[in-house]
Every structure is written in structure tokens, then in C-alpha cells.
XYZ file of C-alpha atoms in Angstrom:
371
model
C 81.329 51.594 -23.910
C 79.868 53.072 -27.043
C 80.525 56.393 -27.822
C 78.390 58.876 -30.250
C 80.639 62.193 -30.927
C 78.633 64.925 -32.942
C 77.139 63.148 -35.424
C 74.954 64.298 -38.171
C 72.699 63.026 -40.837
C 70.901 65.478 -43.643
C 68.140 63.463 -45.196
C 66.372 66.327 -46.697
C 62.978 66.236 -45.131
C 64.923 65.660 -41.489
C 68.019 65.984 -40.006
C 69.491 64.498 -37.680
C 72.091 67.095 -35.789
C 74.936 67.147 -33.873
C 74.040 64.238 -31.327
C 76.185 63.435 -28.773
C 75.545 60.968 -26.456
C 77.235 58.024 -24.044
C 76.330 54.500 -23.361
C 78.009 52.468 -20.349
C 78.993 48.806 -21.051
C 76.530 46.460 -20.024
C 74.151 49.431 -19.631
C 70.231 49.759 -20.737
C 69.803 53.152 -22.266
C 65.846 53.450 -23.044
C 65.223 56.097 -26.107
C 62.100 57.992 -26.199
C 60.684 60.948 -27.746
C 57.544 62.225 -30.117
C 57.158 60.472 -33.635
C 59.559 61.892 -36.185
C 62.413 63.131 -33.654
C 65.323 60.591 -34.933
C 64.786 57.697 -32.880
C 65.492 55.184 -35.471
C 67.858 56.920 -37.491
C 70.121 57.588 -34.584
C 70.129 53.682 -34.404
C 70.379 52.839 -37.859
C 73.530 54.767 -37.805
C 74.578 53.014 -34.362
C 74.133 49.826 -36.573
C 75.869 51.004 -39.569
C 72.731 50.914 -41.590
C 72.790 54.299 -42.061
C 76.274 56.455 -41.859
C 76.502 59.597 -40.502
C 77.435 62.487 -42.771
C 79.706 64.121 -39.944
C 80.724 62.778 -36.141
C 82.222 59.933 -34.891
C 81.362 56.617 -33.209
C 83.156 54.819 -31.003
C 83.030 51.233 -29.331
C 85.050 50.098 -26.412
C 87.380 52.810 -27.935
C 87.129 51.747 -31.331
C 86.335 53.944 -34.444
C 83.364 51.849 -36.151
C 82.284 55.260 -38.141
C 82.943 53.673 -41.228
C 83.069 49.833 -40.706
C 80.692 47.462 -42.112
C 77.595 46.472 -40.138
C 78.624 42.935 -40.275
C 81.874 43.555 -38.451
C 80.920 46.228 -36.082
C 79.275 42.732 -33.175
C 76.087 44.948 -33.148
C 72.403 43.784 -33.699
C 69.207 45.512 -34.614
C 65.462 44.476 -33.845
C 62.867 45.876 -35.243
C 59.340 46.208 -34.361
C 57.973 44.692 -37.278
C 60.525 41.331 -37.066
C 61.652 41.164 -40.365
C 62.200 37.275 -40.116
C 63.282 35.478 -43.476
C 59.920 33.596 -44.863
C 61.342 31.090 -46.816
C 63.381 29.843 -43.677
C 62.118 27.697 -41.012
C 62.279 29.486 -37.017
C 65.812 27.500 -36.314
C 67.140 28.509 -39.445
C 66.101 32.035 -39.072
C 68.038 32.322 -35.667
C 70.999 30.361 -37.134
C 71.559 32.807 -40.121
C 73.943 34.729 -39.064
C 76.004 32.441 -37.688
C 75.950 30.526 -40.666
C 77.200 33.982 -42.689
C 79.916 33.638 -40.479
C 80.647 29.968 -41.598
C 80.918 28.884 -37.888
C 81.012 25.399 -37.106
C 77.811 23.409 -37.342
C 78.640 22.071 -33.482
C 78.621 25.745 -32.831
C 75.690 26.782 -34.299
C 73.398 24.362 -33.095
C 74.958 24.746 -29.511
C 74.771 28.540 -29.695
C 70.520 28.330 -31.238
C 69.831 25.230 -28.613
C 70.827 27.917 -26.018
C 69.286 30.895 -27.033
C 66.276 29.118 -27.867
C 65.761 27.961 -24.224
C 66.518 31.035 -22.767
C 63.666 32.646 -24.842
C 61.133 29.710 -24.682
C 61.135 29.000 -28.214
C 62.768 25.374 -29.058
C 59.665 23.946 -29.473
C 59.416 25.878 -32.656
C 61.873 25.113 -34.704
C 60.401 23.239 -37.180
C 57.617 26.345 -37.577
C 57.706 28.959 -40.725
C 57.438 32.348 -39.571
C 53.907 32.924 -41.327
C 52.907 30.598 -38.944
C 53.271 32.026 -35.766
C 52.174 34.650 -33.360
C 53.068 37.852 -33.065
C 55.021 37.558 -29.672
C 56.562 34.093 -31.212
C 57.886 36.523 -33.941
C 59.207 38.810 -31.739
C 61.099 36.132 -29.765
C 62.290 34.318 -32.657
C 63.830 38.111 -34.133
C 65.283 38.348 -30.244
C 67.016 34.857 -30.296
C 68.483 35.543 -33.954
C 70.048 39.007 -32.543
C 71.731 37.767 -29.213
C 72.425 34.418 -30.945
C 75.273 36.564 -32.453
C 76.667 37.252 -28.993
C 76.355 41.519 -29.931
C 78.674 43.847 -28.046
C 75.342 46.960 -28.181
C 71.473 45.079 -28.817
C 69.627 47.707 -30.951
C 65.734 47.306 -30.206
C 63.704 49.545 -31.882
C 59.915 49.296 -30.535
C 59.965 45.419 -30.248
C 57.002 45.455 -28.444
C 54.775 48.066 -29.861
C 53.117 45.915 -32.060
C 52.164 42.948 -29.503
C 49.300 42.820 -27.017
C 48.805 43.786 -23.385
C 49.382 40.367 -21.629
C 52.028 39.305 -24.339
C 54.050 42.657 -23.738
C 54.235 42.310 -20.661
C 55.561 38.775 -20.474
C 58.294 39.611 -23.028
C 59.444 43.005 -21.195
C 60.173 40.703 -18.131
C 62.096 38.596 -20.350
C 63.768 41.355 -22.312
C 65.204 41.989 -18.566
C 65.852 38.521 -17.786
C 67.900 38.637 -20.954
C 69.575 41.553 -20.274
C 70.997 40.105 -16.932
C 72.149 36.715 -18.019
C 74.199 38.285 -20.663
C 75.105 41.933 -19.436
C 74.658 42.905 -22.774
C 75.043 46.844 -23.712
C 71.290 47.337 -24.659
C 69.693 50.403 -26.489
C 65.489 50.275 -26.964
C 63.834 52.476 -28.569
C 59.748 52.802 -27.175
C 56.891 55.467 -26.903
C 55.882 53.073 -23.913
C 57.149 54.519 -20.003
C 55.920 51.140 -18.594
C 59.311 49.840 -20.313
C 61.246 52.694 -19.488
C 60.547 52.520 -15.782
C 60.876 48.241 -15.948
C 64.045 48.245 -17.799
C 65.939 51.425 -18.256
C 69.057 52.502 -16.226
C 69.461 55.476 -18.262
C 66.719 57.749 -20.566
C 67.706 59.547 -23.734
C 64.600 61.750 -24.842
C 65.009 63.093 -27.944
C 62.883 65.974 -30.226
C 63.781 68.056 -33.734
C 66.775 65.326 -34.202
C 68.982 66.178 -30.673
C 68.661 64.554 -27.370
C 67.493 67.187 -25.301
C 67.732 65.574 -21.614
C 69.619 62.519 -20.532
C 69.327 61.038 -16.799
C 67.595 57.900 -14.849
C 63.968 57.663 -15.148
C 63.518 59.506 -11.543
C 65.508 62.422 -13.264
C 63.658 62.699 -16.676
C 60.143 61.806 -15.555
C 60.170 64.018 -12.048
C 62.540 66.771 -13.161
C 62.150 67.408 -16.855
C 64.405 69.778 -17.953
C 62.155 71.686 -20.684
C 58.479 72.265 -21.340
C 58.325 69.901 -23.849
C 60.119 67.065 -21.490
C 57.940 67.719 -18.927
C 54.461 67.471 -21.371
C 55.487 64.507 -23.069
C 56.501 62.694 -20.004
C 52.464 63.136 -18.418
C 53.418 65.899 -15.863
C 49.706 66.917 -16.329
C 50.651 70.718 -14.009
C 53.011 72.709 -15.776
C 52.489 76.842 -15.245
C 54.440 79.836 -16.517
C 55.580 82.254 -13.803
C 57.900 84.616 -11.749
C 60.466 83.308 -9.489
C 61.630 84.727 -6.521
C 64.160 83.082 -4.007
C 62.401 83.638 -0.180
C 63.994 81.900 2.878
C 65.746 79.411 0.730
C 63.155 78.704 -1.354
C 61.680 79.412 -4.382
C 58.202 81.226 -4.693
C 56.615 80.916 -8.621
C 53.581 83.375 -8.853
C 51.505 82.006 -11.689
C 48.673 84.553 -12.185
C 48.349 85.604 -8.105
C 49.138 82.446 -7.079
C 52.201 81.372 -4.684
C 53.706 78.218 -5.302
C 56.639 77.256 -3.316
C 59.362 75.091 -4.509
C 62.601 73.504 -2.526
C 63.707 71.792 -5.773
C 66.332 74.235 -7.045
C 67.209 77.837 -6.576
C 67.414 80.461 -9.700
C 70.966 79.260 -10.343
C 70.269 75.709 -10.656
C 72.006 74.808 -7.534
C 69.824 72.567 -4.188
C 67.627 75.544 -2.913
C 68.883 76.451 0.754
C 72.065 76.939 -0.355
C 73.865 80.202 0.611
C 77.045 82.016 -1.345
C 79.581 83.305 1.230
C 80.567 86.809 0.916
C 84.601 87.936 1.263
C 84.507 88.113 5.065
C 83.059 84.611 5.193
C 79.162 85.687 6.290
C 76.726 83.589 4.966
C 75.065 85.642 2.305
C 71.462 84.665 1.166
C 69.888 85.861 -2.480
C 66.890 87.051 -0.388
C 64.284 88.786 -2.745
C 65.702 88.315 -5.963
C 62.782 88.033 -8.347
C 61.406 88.379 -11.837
C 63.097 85.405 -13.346
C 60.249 83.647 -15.601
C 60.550 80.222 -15.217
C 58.064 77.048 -15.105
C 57.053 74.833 -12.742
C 55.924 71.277 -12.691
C 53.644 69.334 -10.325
C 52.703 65.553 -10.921
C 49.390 64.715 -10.216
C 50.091 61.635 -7.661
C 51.884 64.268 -5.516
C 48.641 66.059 -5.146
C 46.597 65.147 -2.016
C 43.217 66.394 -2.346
C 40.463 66.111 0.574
C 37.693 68.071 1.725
C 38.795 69.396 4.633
C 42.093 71.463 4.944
C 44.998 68.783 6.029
C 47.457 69.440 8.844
C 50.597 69.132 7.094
C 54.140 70.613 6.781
C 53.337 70.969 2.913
C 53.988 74.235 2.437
C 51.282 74.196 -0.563
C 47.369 74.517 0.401
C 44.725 75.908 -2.140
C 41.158 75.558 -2.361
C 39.424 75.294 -4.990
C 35.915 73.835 -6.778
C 36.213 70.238 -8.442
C 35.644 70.736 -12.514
C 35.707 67.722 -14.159
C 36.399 63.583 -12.865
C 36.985 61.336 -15.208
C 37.205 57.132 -14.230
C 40.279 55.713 -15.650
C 39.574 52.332 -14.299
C 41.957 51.600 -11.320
C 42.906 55.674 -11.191
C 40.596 58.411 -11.373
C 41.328 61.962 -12.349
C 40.674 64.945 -10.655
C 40.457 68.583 -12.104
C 40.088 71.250 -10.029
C 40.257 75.062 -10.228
C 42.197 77.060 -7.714
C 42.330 80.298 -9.666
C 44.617 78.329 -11.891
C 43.564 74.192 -12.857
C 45.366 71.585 -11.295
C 45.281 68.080 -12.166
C 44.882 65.707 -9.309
C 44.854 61.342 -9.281
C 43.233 59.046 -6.450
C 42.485 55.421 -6.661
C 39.175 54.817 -7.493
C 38.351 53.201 -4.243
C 39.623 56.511 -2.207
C 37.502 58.591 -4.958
C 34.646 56.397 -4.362
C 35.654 56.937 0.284
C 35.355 60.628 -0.218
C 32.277 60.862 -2.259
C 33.713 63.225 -4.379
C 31.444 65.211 -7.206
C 31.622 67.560 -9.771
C 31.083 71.051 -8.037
C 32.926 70.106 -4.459
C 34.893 72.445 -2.714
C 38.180 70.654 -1.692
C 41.869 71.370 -1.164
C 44.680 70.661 -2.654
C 48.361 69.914 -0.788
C 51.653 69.138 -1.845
C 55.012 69.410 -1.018
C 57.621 71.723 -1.943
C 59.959 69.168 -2.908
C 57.546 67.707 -5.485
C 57.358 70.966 -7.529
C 59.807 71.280 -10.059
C 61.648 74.117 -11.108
C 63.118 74.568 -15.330
């Protein structure tokens, strides 16, 4: 397990404060977060690249604070490769190895197999400058995990390729990850990879992690405005909880919008205190609490006709704006307050819908979320 205790890093223009944060062994811990919030320092100081000015780290319940990068069986990619120019591919992924004066049998054992794993023994002979930018990337890969690393550090490793070739090396990035169970932390602005190959999210902002959980929990139930923007929950409103039946009720400018997420006190809504004789005691009515509340667009169903449904959330409204995102189109549409909708184009294209429609919106009370 690694282990980050409070640390801290002042670089004068940014710092990096009090972070705090857990990593299971064998576990993929995806990092995300706007440009400038710490990302790569936090890793850089993970690697030993950068020491923390206060706090603690900790590896399978070892102090590596202050140990040198070469001894602490951690590796760092980074998105622009940084392979060695003057060395060929196989003696790029050997270097390290060769630092650590193992055994020539060893080495070319230890490259052979890495090199098949990641498709690249064909290459050997090849100087960096000559290759692609996905052969780059795989070539920076092999010469991390040829080192056999305790924690993988990967910071944006595939920001910098193409669509097709992305893709092909996330799936491998996974396939990687389960033939050697290696503790792996990545670093992306990309949610394609977080949903594909995180067990765990970190989002950080202003140099803390603000929200750790799974995917489902960070992307569906941010836990701040700025999680839930970020993360593409395109209907986030302002308003004034009250608890009603077990539920919460948000009105957002004379609008009702019923939640079953969570009640004011954070706990499953439905759930009841008991008072001192042992009767079931309901917060009925309690109100006033301004809180916000997030809807994602593919929870929205929107038709022209009102929908029999349990949903306890119906509005009509007039269609503003569509715009064609190629396989998804989205929908805005004003129900006294606007509300982002998505369909496929082909159901888009069923309904006929226009500009200037009068439709409704549904949704369910579990898909509105309550921070």
C-alpha cells in the first residue's frame, strides 16, 4: 500500500497543501483535475523527484520520505516519453537494469519479456527519432515495468497520441495492469480512461484532493460544484431544500425538484431518527437549507407527449437550442429553468424534434443529486 500523510510543497507560484491520500496494493487510482491543480507535482513527489517540504510517505509501511528515487522500486512515465536519443529502443528499456548492474542473462530475459507483452521486439534495433508516437509511448512503458516497480507513475501517457492509437494502448495499459497487479497511479484530463481503467478517482483543484471514490461515486455524485462541472454534469441549480415524505424537494426559482439521493444530513433519504420512546420520528418540513442539485443529461427522457412513469419529475417546457454531436445529440430546453437533455441521433432523428417544440422532460428521483 502506499501511503501519502499531509504532505506539502511551497513552490512559490503554487502550493501544493496538506494532501492526504491512500492507494491499495495492486490498485489503479486514476488522478484528474483542471490544469494547474498539482497533478504532477503530487507525483513527482510520489517518485522522489520532488520532496515534500512537510508530510510523510509511506510504502508497504515503509518511510520513503526521504529515500532516493532509485531505491524507492517506483517508476514514472511521462507524456512526452523522455526516451534517451543516443540509445537504440532495447537499450533504452534495458537502462535501468543495467544501472543496477544486473546480469546480462537477466536483462535480456527481463526486455525479451516486456517487449512481447507490449508488442515492441520487433524494434529493437530502432532509434527513438525514428518511431511513432504510440511506439514511443510503448517503448517509455516497457522501460518502466521492465524494472518490476512496486507503484507505476503515469502521468498523461496518452494525451499526446491519436484517437485509434489511444485507444489500443489504454486496452493494453489494462492488460498490463492485470498480468502484473502492479499498484498503478495515472494521471489524465481524459474520463474515457478513467471509466476503462480506474478502480479508484482522486480529483484534485487549488493543490488538495477534494473528492475521492469509484468512478460511479465521483462522476454521478460529485461532492462540490466544481466536481460536479468539471466532471460534464451539464444540470447543476442552486436552491432550497426541504425534506417531504422522505424525500428531498430543491426549489430552484419556483421549481420542485425531488430528490431520493440523500437527506439534509447526508444520510440515504427515507431514513427516520427514533425519538426516546422508540416512535419513528420523521424531519417532516424542515426547509431552507441551500444546497445544489445535479442532474446528468442521459438521465433525462424527453418526448412529446407526457410519459406514464413513476418518475416523480415531469416539466414541460419549449426546446431552445439542438446541437448534432455525431452519434449523440444535445437537447436544451427551458422549463422556467434550462435543462440539458442527450438522445442518440437516430431517436432525435424518430421524434422529429425542432427548435421551438413543446416537450417534457422526466427523470427519476434517484438520478438527482444532492451536495
Amino acid at each position: 500500500m502506499l501511503r501519502i500523510e499531509r504532505i506539502s510543497k511551497d513552490l512559490g507560484d503554487f502550493v501544493l497543501a496538506d494532501v492526504s491520500l491512500e492507494v491499495g496494493s495492486g490498485e489503479y487510482l486514476v488522478i484528474i483535475g483542471p490544469t494547474g491543480s498539482g497533478k504532477t507535482i503530487l507525483m513527482e513527489a510520489v517518485a522522489g523527484i520532488s520532496p515534500p517540504d512537510k508530510g510523510r510517505i509511506y510504502l508497504d509501511g515503509r518511510d520513503i520520505t526521504e529515500e532516493a528515487p532509485r531505491n524507492r522500486r517506483i517508476s514514472m512515465v511521462y507524456q512526452d516519453y523522455m526516451l534517451f536519443p543516443h540509445l537504440s529502443v532495447k537499450e533504452n528499456i534495458a537502462f535501468g537494469l543495467r544501472s543496477q548492474k544486473a546480469s546480462p542473462a537477466v536483462i535480456e530475459e527481463k526486455v525479451a519479456e516486456t517487449s512481447e507483452l507490449l508488442g515492441i521486439g520487433h524494434l529493437h534495433h530502432r532509434q527513438p527519432d525514428t518511431l511513432s508516437g504510440g511506439e514511443k509511448q510503448r517503448v517509455a512503458i516497457a522501460r518502466a515495468i521492465v524494472m518490476e516497480p512496486k507503484v507505476l507513475l503515469l502521468d498523461e501517457p496518452l494525451s499526446a497520441l491519436d484517437g485509434a492509437t489511444r485507444e489500443k494502448l489504454r486496452r493494453e495499459l489494462k492488460r498490463i495492469h492485470q498480468a502484473y497487479g502492479t499498484t498503478i497511479i495515472h494521471v489524465t484530463h481524459n474520463f474515457e480512461e478513467v471509466f476503462s481503467l480506474a478502480d479508484k478517482v482522486a480529483v484534485m483543484n487549488g493543490g488538495g484532493i477534494v473528492q475521492v471514490g469509484t468512478p460511479e461515486e465521483v462522476f454521478r455524485r460529485p461532492n462540490c460544484e466544481m466536481i460536479a462541472n468539471f466532471v460534464g454534469v451539464e444540470n447543476v441549480f442552486k436552491g432550497l431544500a426541504s425534506e417531504r415524505g422522505g424525500l428531498i424537494e430543491i426549489e430552484v426559482d419556483c421549481l420542485k425538484i425531488v430528490s431520493a439521493t440523500v437527506d439534509l444530513d447526508g444520510d440515504e433519504a427515507g431514513d427516520e431518527d427514533e425519538d426516546k420512546d422508540g416512535r419513528k420520528n420523521g424531519r417532516e418540513g424542515r426547509k431552507g437549507r441551500e444546497v445544489f442539485a445535479s442532474v446528468r443529461a442521459e438521465d433525462i427522457l424527453i418526448s412529446k407527449a407526457p410519459l406514464k412513469s413513476s418518475a416523480r419529475n415531469s416539466f414541460s417546457g419549449r426546446v431552445e437550442e439542438i446541437a448534432n454531436g455525431g452519434m449523440m445529440v444535445k437537447v436544451w430546453v427551458d422549463v422556467g429553468i434550462p435543462f440539458m437533455a442527450m438522445l442518440t441521433r437516430r431517436g432525435c432523428q424518430e421524434m422529429d424534434l425542432a427548435e421551438g417544440d413543446h416537450v417534457y422532460l422526466t427523470f427519476k428521483a434517484t438520478a438527482v443529486h444532492v451536495f
